[in-house]
Coordinates of C-alpha atoms in Angstrom, one line a residue:
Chain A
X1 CA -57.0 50.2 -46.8
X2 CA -56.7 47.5 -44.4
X3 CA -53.2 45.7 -44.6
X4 CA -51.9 42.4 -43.7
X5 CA -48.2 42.3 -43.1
X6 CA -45.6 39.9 -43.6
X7 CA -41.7 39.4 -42.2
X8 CA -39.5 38.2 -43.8
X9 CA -40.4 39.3 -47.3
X10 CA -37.4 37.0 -48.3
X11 CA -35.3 34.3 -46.8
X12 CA -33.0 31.8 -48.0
X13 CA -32.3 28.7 -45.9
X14 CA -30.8 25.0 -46.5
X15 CA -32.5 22.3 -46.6
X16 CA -33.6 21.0 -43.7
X17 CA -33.7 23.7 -41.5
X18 CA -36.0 25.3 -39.7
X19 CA -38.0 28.6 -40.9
X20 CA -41.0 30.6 -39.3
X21 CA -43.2 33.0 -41.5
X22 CA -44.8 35.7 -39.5
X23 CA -48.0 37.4 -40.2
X24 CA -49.6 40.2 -39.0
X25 CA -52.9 40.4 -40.0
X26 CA -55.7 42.6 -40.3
X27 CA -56.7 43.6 -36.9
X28 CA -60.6 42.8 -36.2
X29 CA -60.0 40.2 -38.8
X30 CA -61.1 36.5 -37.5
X31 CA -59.5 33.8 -41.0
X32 CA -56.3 33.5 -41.2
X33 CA -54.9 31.7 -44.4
X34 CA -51.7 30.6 -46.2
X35 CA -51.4 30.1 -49.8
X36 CA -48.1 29.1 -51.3
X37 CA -47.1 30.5 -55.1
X38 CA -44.8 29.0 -57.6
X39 CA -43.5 31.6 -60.1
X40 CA -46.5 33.6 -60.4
X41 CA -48.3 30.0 -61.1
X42 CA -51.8 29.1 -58.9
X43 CA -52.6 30.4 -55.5
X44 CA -52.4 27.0 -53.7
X45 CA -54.2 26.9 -50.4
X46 CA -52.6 25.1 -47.5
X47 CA -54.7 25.7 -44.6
X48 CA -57.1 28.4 -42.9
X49 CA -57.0 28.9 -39.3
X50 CA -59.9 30.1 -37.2
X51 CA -60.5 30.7 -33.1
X52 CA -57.0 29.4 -32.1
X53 CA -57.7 26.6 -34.3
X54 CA -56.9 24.6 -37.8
X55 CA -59.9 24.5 -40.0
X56 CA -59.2 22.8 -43.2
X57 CA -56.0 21.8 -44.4
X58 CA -55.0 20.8 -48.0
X59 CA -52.4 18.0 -48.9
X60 CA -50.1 20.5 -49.6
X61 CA -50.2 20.8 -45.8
X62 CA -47.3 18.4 -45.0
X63 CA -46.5 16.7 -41.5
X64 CA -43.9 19.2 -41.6
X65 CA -45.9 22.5 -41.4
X66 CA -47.8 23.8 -38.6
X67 CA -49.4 27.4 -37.9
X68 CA -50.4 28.8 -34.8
X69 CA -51.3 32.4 -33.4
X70 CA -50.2 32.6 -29.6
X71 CA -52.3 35.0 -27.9
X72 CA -53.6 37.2 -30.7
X73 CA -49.7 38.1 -31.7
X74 CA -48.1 37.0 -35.5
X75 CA -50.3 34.3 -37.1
X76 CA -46.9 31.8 -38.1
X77 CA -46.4 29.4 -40.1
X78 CA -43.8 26.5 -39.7
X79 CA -42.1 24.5 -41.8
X80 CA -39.6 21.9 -39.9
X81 CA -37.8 20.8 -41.6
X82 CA -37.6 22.8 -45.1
X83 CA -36.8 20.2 -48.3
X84 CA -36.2 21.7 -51.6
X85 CA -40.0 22.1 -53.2
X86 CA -40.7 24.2 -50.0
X87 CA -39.2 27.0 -51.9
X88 CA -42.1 29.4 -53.2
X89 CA -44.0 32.7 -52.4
X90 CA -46.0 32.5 -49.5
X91 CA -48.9 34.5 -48.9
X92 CA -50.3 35.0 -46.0
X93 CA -54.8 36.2 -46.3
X94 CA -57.2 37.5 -43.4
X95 CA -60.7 37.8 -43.8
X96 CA -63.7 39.2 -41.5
X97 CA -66.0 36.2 -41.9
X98 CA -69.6 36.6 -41.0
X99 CA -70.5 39.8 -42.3
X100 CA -71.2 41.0 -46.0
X101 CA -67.6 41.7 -46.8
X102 CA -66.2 38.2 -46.8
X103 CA -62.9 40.1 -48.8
X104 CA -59.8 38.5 -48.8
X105 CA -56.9 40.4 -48.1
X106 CA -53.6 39.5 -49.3
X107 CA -49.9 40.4 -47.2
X108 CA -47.1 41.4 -49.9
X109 CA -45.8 37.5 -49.6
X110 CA -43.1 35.9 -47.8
X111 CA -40.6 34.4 -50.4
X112 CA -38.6 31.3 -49.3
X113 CA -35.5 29.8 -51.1
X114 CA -34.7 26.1 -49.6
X115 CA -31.3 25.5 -51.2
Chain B
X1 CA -62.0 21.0 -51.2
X2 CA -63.4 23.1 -54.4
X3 CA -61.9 22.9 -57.5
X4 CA -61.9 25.7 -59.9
X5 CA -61.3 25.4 -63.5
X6 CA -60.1 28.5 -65.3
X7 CA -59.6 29.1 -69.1
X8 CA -57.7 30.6 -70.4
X9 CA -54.0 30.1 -69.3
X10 CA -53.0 32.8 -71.4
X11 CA -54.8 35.3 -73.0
X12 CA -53.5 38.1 -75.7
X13 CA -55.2 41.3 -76.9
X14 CA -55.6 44.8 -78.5
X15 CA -55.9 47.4 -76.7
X16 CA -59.4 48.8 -76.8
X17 CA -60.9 45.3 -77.1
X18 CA -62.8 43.4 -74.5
X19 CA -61.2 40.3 -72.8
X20 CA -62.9 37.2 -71.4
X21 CA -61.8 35.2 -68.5
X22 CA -64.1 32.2 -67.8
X23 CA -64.3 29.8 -64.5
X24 CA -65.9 26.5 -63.1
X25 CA -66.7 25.6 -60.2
X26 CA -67.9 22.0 -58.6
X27 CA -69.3 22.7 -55.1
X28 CA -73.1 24.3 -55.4
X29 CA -72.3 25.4 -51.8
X30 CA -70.2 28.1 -53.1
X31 CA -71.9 31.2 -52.9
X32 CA -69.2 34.2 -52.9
X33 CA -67.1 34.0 -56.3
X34 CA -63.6 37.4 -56.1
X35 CA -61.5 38.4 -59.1
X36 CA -57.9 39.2 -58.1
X37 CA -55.5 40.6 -60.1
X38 CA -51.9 40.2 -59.8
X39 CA -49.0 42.0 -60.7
X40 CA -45.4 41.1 -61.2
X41 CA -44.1 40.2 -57.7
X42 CA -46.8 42.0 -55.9
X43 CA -49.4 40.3 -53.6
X44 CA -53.3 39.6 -55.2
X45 CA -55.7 42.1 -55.3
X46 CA -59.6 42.1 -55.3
X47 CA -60.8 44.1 -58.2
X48 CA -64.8 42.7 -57.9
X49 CA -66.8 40.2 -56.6
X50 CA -70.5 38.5 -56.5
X51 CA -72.4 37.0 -54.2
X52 CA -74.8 34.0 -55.1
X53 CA -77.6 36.5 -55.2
X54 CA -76.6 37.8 -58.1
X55 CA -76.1 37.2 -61.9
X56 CA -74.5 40.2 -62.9
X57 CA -71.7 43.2 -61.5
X58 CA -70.4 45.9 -62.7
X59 CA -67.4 48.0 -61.9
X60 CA -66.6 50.6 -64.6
X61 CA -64.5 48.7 -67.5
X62 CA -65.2 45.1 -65.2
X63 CA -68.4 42.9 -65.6
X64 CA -68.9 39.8 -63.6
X65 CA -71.5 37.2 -64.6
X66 CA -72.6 34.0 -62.6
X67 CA -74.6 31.0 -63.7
X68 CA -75.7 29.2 -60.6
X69 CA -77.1 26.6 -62.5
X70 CA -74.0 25.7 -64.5
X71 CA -71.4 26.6 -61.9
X72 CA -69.5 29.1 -64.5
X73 CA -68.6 32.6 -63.6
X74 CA -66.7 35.2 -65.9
X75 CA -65.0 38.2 -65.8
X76 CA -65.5 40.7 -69.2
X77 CA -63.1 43.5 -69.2
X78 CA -64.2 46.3 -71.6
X79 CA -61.7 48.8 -73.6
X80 CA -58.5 47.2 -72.2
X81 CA -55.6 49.3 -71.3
X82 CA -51.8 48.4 -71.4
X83 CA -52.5 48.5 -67.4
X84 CA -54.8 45.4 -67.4
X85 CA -52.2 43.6 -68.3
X86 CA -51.6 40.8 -65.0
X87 CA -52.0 37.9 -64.3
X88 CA -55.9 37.3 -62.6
X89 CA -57.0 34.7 -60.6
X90 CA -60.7 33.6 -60.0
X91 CA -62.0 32.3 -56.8
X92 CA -64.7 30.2 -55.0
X93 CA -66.0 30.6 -51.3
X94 CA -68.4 29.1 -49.2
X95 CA -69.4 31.1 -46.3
X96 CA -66.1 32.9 -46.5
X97 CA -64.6 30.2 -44.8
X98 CA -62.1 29.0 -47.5
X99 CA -61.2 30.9 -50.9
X100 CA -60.1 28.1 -53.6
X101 CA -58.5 29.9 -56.6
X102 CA -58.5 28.9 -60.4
X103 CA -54.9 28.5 -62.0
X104 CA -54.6 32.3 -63.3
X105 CA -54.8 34.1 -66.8
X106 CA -52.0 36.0 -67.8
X107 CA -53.3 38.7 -69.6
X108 CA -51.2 41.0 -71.7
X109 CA -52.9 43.8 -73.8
X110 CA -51.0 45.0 -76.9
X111 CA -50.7 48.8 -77.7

């Protein structure tokens, strides 16, 4: 089935550097989504991202994150600069909205360790 | 946004016997309602849906049900297998414009 892929799957960084997620995802898909994971805990949204621009955005969406999708390439998302609770499973979800699917479709996550 | 309630945290059975994952919801907007299903360090996957329009879906051993009027929605599965055993997640959508997900059930079914 359709796939939405994610680099890195894992990376470890120190606090207060810079790190970029990179998703690829489904290809006539128009939402774009991050959620961040705890240890297998809630799916947390943090923001959804549609026509080149931010939609909603939860409070989990600090000053220090940002997403973008520069001319239809990776969908990324930002986080400058990383502090410890940063460190989680991101996942990154497309969906075709506007038709009867509406399905969600999960990339295999993007695991960050701030240390 | 949406909140989603979802009971039970943790949820322990025999195999062969049915298991009941209930939800909440607070925005009557919502009108599209997934079940995902996640494995140990693997990425959530649907397993059903229903729309608004409906009260009831089935998908072999899956039933969904939907009460509008109470904003509850439930997943049933029937004659569990050590392979249901996950953790599942329940979700609410308006428009599919933004999916808000319930806390998560681990399930574990007992041979």
């Amino acid at each position: 089935g359709p796939k939405v892929l994610q680099i890195p799957s894992h990376q470890i960084i120190d606090m207060g550097q810079m790190v970029t997620l990179n998703c690829d995802p489904v290809s006539n898909h128009l939402y774009f989504y991050w959620y961040k994971q705890i240890l297998g805990q809630q799916m947390e949204f943090l923001v959804n991202f549609y026509n080149g621009k931010v939609m909603e955005k939860s409070k989990l969406f600090k000053d220090q994150f940002s997403v973008e999708r520069p001319d239809g390439s990776y969908f990324t998302l930002k986080i400058q600069p990383t502090a410890l609770e940063d460190s989680a499973v991101y996942f990154c979800a497309s969906s075709l909205w506007g038709l009867n699917t509406g399905q969600l479709y999960f990339g295999e996550g993007s695991k960050l360790t701030v240390l | 946004g949406e909140q989603v309630e979802q009971l039970p945290s943790i949820l322990r059975v025999q195999e062969g016997s049915s298991a009941s994952i209930n939800c909440s919801y607070e925005d009557s907007a919502s009108n599209y309602f997934p079940w995902y299903k996640q494995e140990p360090g693997e990425n959530p996957k649907l397993i059903i849906d229903i729309r608004s329009n409906m009260e009831r879906k089935q998908i072999q051993e899956l039933i969904v049900l939907l009460d509008k009027k109470a904003k509850r929605f439930s997943l049933h599965i029937t004659d569990t297998q050590p392979g249901d055993s996950a953790m599942y997640f329940c979700a609410a959508s308006e428009g599919y414009q933004n999916f808000y997900f319930g806390k998560g059930t681990s399930l574990t079914v007992i041979p």
